mmCIF file of C-alpha atoms in Angstrom:
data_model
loop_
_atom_site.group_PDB
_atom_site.id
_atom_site.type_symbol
_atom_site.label_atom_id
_atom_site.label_comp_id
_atom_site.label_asym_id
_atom_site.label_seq_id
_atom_site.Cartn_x
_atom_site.Cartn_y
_atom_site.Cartn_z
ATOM 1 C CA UNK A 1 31.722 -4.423 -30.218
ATOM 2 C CA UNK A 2 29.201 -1.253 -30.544
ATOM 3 C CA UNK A 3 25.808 -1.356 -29.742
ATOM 4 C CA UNK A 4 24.602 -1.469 -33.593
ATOM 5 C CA UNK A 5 26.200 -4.501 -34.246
ATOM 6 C CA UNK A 6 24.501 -6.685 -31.313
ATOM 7 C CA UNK A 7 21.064 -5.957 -33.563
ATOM 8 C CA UNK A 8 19.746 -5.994 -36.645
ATOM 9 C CA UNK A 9 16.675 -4.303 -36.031
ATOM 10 C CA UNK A 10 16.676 -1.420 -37.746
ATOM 11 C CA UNK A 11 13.667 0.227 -36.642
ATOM 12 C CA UNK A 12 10.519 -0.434 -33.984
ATOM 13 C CA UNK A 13 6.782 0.073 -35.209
ATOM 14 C CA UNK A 14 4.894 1.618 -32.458
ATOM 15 C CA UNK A 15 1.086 0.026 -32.117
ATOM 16 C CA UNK A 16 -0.312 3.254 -30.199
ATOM 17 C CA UNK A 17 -2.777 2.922 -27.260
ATOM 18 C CA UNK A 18 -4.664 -0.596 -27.869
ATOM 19 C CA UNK A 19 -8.549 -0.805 -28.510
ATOM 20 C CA UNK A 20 -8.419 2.769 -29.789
ATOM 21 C CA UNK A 21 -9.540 2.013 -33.942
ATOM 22 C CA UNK A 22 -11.355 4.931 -34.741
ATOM 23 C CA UNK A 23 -10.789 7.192 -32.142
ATOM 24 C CA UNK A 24 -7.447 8.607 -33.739
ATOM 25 C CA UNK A 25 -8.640 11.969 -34.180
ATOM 26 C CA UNK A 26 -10.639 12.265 -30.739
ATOM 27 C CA UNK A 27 -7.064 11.227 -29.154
ATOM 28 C CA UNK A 28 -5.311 13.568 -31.192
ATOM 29 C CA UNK A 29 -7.435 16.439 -30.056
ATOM 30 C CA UNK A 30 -6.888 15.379 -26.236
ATOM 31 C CA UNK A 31 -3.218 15.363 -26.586
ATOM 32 C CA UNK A 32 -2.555 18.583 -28.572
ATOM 33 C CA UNK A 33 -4.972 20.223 -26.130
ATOM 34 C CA UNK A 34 -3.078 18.832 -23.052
ATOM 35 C CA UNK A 35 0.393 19.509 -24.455
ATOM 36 C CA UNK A 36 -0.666 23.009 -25.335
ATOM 37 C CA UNK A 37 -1.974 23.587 -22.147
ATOM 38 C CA UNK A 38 0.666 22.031 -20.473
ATOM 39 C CA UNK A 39 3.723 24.166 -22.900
ATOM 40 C CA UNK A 40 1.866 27.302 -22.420
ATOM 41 C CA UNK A 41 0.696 27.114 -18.573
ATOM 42 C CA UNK A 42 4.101 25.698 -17.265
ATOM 43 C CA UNK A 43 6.028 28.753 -19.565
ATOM 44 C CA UNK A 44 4.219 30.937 -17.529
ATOM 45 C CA UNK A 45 4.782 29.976 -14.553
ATOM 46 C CA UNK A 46 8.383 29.800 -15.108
ATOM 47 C CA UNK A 47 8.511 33.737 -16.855
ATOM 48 C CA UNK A 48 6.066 34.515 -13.671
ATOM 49 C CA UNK A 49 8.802 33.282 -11.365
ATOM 50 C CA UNK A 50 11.740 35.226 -12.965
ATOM 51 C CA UNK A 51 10.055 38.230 -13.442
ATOM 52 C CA UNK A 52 8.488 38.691 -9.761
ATOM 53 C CA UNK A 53 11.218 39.632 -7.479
ATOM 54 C CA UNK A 54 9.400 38.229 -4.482
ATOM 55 C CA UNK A 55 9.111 35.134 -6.165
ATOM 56 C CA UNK A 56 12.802 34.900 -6.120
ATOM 57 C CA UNK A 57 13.129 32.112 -2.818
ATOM 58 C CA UNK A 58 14.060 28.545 -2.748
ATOM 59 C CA UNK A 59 10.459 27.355 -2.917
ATOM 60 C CA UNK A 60 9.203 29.170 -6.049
ATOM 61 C CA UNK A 61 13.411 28.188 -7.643
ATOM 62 C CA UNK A 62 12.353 24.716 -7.292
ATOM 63 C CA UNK A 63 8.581 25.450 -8.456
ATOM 64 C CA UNK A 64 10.684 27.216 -11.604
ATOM 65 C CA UNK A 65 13.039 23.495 -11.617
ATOM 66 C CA UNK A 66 9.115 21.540 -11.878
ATOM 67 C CA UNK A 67 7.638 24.003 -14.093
ATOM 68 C CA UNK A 68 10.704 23.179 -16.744
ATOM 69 C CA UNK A 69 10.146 19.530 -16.301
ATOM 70 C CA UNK A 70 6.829 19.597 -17.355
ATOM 71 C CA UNK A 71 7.457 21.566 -20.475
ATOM 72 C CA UNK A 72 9.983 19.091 -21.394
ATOM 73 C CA UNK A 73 8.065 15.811 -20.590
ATOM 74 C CA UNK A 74 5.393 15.780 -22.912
ATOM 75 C CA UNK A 75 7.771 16.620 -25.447
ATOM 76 C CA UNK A 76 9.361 13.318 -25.214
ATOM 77 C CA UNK A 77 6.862 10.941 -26.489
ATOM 78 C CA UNK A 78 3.666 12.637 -27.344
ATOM 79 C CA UNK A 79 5.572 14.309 -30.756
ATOM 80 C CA UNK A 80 5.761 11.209 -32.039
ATOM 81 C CA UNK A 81 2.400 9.966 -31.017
ATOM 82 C CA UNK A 82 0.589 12.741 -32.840
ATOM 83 C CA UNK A 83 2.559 12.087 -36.420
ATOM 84 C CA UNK A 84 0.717 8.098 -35.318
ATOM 85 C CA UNK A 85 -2.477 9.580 -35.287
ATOM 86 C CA UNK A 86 -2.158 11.935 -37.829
ATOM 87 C CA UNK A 87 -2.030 8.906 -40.044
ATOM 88 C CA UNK A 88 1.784 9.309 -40.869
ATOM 89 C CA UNK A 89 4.654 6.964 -40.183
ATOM 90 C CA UNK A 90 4.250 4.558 -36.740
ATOM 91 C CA UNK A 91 7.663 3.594 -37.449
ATOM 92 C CA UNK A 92 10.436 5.103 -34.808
ATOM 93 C CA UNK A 93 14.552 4.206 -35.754
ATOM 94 C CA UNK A 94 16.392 2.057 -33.325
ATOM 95 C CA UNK A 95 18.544 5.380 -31.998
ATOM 96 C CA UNK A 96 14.794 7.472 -31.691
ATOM 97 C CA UNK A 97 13.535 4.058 -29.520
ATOM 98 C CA UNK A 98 16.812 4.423 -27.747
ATOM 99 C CA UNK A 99 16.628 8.185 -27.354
ATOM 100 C CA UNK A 100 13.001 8.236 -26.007
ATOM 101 C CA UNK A 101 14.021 5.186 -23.202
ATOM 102 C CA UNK A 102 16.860 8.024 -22.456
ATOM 103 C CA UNK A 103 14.848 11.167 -21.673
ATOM 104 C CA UNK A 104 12.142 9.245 -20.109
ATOM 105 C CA UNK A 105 13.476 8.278 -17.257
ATOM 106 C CA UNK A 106 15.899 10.909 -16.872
ATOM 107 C CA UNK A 107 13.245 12.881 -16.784
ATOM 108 C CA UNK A 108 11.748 10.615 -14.764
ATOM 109 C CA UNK A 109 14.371 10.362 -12.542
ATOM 110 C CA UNK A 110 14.919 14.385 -12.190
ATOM 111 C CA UNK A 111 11.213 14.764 -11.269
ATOM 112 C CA UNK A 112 11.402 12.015 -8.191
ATOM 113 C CA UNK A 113 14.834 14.322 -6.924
ATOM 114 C CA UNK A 114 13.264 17.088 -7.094
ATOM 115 C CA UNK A 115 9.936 16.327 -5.340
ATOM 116 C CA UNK A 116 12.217 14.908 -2.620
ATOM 117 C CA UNK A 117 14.135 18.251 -2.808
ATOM 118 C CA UNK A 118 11.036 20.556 -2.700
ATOM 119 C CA UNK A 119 9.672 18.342 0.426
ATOM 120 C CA UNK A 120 12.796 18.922 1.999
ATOM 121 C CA UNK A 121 13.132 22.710 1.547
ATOM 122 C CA UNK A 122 9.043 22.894 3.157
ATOM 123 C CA UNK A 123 10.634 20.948 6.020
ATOM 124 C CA UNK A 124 13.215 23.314 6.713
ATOM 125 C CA UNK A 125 10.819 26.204 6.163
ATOM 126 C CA UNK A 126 8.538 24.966 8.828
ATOM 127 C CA UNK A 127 10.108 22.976 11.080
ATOM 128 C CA UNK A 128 13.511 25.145 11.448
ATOM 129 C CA UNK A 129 11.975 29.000 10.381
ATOM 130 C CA UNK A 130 14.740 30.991 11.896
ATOM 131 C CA UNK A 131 17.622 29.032 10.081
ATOM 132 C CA UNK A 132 15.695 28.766 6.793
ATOM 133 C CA UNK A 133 17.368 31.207 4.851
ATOM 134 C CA UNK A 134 20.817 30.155 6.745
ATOM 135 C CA UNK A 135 20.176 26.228 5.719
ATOM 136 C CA UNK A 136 18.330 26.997 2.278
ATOM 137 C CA UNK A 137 21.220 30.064 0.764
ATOM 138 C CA UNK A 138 21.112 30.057 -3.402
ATOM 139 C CA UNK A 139 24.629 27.928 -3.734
ATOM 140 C CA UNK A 140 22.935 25.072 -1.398
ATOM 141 C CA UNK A 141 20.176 25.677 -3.783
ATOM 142 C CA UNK A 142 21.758 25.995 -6.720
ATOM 143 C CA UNK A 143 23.543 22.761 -5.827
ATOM 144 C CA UNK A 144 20.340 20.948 -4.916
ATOM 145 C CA UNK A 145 18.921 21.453 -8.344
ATOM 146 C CA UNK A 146 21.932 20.626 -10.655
ATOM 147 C CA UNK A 147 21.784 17.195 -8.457
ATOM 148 C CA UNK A 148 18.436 16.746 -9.675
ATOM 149 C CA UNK A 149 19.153 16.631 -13.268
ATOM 150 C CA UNK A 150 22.700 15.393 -13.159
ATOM 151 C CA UNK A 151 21.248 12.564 -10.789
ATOM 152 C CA UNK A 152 17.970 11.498 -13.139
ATOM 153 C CA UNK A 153 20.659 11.587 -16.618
ATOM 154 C CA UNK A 154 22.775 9.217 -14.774
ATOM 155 C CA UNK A 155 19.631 7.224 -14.081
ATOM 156 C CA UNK A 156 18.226 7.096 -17.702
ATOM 157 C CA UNK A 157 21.703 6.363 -18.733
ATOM 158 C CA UNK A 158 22.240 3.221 -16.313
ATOM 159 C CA UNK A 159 18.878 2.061 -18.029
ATOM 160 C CA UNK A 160 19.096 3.143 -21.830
ATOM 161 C CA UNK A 161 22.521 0.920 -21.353
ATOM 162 C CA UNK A 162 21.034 -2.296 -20.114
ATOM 163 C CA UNK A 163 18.222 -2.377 -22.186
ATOM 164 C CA UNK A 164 20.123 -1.432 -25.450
ATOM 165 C CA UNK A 165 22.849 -3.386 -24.525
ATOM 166 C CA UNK A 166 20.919 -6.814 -25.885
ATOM 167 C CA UNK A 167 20.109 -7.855 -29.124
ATOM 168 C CA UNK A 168 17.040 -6.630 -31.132
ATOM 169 C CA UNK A 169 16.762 -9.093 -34.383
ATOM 170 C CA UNK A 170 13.340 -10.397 -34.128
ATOM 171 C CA UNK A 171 9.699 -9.115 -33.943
ATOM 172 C CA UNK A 172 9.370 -5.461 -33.654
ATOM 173 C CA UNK A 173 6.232 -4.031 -32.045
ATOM 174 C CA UNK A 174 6.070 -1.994 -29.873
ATOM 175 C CA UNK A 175 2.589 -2.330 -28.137
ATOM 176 C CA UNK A 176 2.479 1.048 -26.515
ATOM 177 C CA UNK A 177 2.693 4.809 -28.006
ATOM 178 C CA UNK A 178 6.453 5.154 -26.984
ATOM 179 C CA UNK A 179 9.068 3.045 -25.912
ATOM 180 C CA UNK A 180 9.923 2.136 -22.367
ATOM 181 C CA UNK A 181 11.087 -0.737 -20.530
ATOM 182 C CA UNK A 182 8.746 -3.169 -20.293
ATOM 183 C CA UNK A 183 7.524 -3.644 -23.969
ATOM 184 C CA UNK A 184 10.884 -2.853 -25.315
ATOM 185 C CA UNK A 185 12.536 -5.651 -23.012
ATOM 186 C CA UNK A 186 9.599 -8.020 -24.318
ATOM 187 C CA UNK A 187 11.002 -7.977 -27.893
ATOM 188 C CA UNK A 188 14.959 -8.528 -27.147
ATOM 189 C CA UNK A 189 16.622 -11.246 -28.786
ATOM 190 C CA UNK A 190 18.722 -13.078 -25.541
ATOM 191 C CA UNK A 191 18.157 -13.882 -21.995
ATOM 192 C CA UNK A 192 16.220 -10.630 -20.533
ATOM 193 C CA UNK A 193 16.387 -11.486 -16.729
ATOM 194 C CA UNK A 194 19.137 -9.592 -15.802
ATOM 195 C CA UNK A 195 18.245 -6.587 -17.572
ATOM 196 C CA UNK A 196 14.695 -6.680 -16.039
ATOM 197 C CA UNK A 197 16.475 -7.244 -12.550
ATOM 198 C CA UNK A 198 18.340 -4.460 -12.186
ATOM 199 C CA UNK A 199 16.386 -1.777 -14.187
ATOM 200 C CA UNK A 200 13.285 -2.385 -12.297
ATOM 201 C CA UNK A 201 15.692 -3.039 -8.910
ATOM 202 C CA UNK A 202 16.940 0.942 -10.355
ATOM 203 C CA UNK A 203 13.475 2.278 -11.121
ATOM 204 C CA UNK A 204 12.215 0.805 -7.898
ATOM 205 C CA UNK A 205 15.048 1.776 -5.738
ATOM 206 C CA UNK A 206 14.858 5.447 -6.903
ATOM 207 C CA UNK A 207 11.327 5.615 -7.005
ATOM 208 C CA UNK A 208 11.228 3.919 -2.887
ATOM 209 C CA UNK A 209 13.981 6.041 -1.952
ATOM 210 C CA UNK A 210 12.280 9.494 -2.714
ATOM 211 C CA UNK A 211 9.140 8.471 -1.198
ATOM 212 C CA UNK A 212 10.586 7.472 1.916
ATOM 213 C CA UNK A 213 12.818 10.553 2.372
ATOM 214 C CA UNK A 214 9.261 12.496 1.170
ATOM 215 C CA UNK A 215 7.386 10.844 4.051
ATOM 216 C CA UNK A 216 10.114 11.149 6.568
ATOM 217 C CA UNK A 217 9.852 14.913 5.539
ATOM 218 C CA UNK A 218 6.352 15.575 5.832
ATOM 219 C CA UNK A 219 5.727 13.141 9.033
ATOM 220 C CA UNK A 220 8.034 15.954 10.813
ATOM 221 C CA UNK A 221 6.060 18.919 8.892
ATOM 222 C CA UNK A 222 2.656 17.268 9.810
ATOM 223 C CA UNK A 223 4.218 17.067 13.624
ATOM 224 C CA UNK A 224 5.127 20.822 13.489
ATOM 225 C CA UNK A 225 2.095 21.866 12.243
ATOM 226 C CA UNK A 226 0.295 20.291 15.102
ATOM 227 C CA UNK A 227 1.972 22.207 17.521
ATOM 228 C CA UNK A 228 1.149 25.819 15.929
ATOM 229 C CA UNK A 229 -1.536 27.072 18.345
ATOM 230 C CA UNK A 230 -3.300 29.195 15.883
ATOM 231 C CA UNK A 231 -5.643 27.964 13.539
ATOM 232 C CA UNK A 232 -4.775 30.753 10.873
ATOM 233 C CA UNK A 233 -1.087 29.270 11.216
ATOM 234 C CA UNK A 234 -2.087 26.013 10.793
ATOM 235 C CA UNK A 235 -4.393 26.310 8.120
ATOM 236 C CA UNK A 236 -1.675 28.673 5.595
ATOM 237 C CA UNK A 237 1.322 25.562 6.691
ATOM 238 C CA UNK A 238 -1.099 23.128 5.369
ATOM 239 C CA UNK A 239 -2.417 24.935 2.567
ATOM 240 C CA UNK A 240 1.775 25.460 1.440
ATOM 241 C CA UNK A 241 2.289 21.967 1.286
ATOM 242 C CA UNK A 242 -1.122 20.925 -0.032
ATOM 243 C CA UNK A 243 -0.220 21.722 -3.633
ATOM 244 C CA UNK A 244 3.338 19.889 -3.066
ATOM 245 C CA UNK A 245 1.299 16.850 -1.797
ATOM 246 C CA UNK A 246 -1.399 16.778 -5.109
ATOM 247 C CA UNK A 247 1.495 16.926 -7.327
ATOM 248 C CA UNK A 248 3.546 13.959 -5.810
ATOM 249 C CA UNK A 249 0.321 11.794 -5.972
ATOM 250 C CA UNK A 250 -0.276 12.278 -9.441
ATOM 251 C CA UNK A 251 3.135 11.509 -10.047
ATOM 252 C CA UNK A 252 3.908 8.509 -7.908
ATOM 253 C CA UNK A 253 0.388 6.594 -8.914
ATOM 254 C CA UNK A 254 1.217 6.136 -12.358
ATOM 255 C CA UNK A 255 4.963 4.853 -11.564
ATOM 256 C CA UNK A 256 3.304 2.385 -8.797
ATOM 257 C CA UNK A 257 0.436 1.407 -11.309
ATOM 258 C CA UNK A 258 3.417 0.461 -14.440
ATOM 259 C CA UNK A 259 6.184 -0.618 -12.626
ATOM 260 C CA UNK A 260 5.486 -2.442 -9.473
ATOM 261 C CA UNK A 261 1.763 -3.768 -10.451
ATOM 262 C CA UNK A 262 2.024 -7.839 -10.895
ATOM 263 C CA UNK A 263 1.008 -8.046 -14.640
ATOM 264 C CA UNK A 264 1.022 -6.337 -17.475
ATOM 265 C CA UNK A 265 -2.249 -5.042 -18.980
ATOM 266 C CA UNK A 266 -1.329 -3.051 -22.394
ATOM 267 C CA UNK A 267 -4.943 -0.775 -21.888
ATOM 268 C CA UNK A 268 -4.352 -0.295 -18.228
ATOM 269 C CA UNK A 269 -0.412 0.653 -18.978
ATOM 270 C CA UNK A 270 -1.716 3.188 -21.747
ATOM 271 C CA UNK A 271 -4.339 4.325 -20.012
ATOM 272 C CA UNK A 272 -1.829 5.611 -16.899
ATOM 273 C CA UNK A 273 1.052 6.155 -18.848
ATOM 274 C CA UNK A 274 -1.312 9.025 -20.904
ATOM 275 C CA UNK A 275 -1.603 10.492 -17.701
ATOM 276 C CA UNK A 276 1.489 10.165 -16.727
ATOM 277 C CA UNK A 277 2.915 12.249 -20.035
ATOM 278 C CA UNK A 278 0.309 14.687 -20.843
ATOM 279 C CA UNK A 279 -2.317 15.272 -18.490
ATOM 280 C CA UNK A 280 -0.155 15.505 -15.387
ATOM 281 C CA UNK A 281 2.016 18.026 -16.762
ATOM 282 C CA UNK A 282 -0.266 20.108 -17.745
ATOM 283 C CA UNK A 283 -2.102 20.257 -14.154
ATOM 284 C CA UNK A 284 0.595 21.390 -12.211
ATOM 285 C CA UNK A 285 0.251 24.668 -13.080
ATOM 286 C CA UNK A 286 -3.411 24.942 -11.904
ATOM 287 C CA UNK A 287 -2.430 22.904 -8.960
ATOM 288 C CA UNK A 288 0.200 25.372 -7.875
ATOM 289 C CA UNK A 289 -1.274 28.548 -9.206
ATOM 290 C CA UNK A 290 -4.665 28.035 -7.638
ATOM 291 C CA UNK A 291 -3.734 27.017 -4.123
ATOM 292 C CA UNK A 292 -0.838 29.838 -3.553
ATOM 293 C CA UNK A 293 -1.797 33.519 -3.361
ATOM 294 C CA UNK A 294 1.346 34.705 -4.311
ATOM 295 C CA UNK A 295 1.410 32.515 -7.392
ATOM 296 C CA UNK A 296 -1.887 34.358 -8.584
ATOM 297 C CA UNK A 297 -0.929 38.195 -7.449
ATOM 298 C CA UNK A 298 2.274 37.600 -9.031
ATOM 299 C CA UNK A 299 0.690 36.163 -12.376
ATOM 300 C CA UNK A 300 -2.273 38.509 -12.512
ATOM 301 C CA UNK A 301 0.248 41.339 -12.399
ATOM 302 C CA UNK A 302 2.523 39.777 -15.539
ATOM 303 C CA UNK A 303 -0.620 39.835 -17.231
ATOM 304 C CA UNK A 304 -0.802 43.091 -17.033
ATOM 305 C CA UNK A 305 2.396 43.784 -18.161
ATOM 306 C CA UNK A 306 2.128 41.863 -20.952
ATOM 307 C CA UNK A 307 -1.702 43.261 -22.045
ATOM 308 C CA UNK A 308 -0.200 46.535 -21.570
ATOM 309 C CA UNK A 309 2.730 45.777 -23.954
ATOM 310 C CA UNK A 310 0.727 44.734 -26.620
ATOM 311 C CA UNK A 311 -1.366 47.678 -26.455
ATOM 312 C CA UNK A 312 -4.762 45.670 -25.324
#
């Protein structure tokens, strides 16, 4: 039997981010801004990357991997949530709810790879210099970042099946400003035990498994760059991975605060998962442009390029 005929819900109403009357236009502002920011710095990071030639090394190919993610994250959910506060329809089809579960965490998924990825290539640049180029070639990287994606779509397709798998025929709201696991699993129709065991066993396992390999990673970076006798060495090692760091924080608080937190508070869950879709995204760019010289020179000088080409 298809999936459309386990359901007769035909479409979910999506209730936004609660205790927010009145404030529609204020949090329409702050996500357009964000998502703007976000689309235009994260572009430009990306055109920086192809266009400078000494940009062209594993670190900056994965940088160029992240940058892509966040110009496709926002896009997800916060689309839809701007139509909400625009006053238009709140209402989202069964396939879009399905569709937005889909990209989520494949997206989701793709971003925890490749953070483990990009902690791995620092490790090999600093702990084993003379092989780095030898260990990190363009097919081993190449290959690295096709895992990433191919790994998170095979993630967000392991959970868009369980969860869409049961029956939707009763209530639908949605009390968030996109659908995800947790309040789309609250509305199902059947027995929802299984489905919450394994998808948060999956989002859990994937989420524990990155960090780990991340921490077994930078434990043996933080040991190497003990051993550098000069300070100046010490201090540019650090200041590589600092950026790396920032970024992983920002995206492993909001996963930890949602999916592994005891209860569920609908404010608290908005609240991190607004982070989580717009503002993060959209301060990667700063984070990595403003603590890597290269990133700037390289950036300052398409810039010019571009000012030039337009005649300004």
């Amino acid at each position: 039997m298809s999936m459309r005929n386990y359901t007769s819900v035909t479409e979910f109403i999506l209730l936004g981010i609660p205790n927010t009357e009145g404030l529609e236009n204020m949090i329409f502002v702050l996500f357009l801004t964000f998502c703007t920011f976000s689309l235009l710095g994260n572009l430009l990071i990306f055109l920086t990357i192809l266009a400078s030639s000494n940009l062209h090394t594993p670190m900056y190919f994965f940088l160029g991997n992240l940058s892509m993610f966040d110009i496709l994250f926002p896009s997800v959910n916060s689309p839809k949530m701007m139509v909400f506060l625009m006053g238009q329809s709140s209402t989202i089809s069964y396939q879009g709810c399905a569709s937005q579960v889909f990209f989520y965490h494949t997206l989701g998924g793709t971003e925890c790879f490749l953070y483990t990825v990009m902690a791995y290539d620092r490790f090999v640049a600093i702990c084993h210099p003379m092989r780095y180029t030898v260990i990190m070639n363009p097919r081993v990287c190449t290959s690295l970042a096709v895992g990433t994606w191919v790994g998170g779509c095979l993630h967000g397709s392991v959970l868009t099946f369980l969860i869409f798998r049961l029956p939707y025929c009763g209530p639908n709201k949605v009390h968030s400003f996109f659908c995800d696991i947790p309040v789309v699993l609250s509305l199902a129709c059947a027995d929802t035990s299984l489905a919450q065991t394994v998808s948060f066993t999956n989002v859990g396992v994937v989420a524990l498994l990155c960090f780990l390999l991340i921490l077994i990673s930078y434990t043996r970076i933080v040991l190497s760059i003990l051993k550098i006798r000069s300070s100046e060495g010490r201090r540019r090692a650090f200041s590589t991975c600092s950026a790396h760091l920032t970024s992983i924080l920002l995206a492993y608080g909001p996963v930890i605060l949602v999916y592994l937190k005891p209860a569920s508070n609908l404010w608290l869950d908005a609240a991190v998962q607004v982070l989580n879709n717009v503002i993060t995204p959209s301060l990667n760019p700063l984070i990595y442009s403003l603590r890597n010289k290269d990133v700037k020179l390289a950036l300052r000088k398409v810039l010019v390029q571009v000012t030039h080409s337009f005649g300004v």
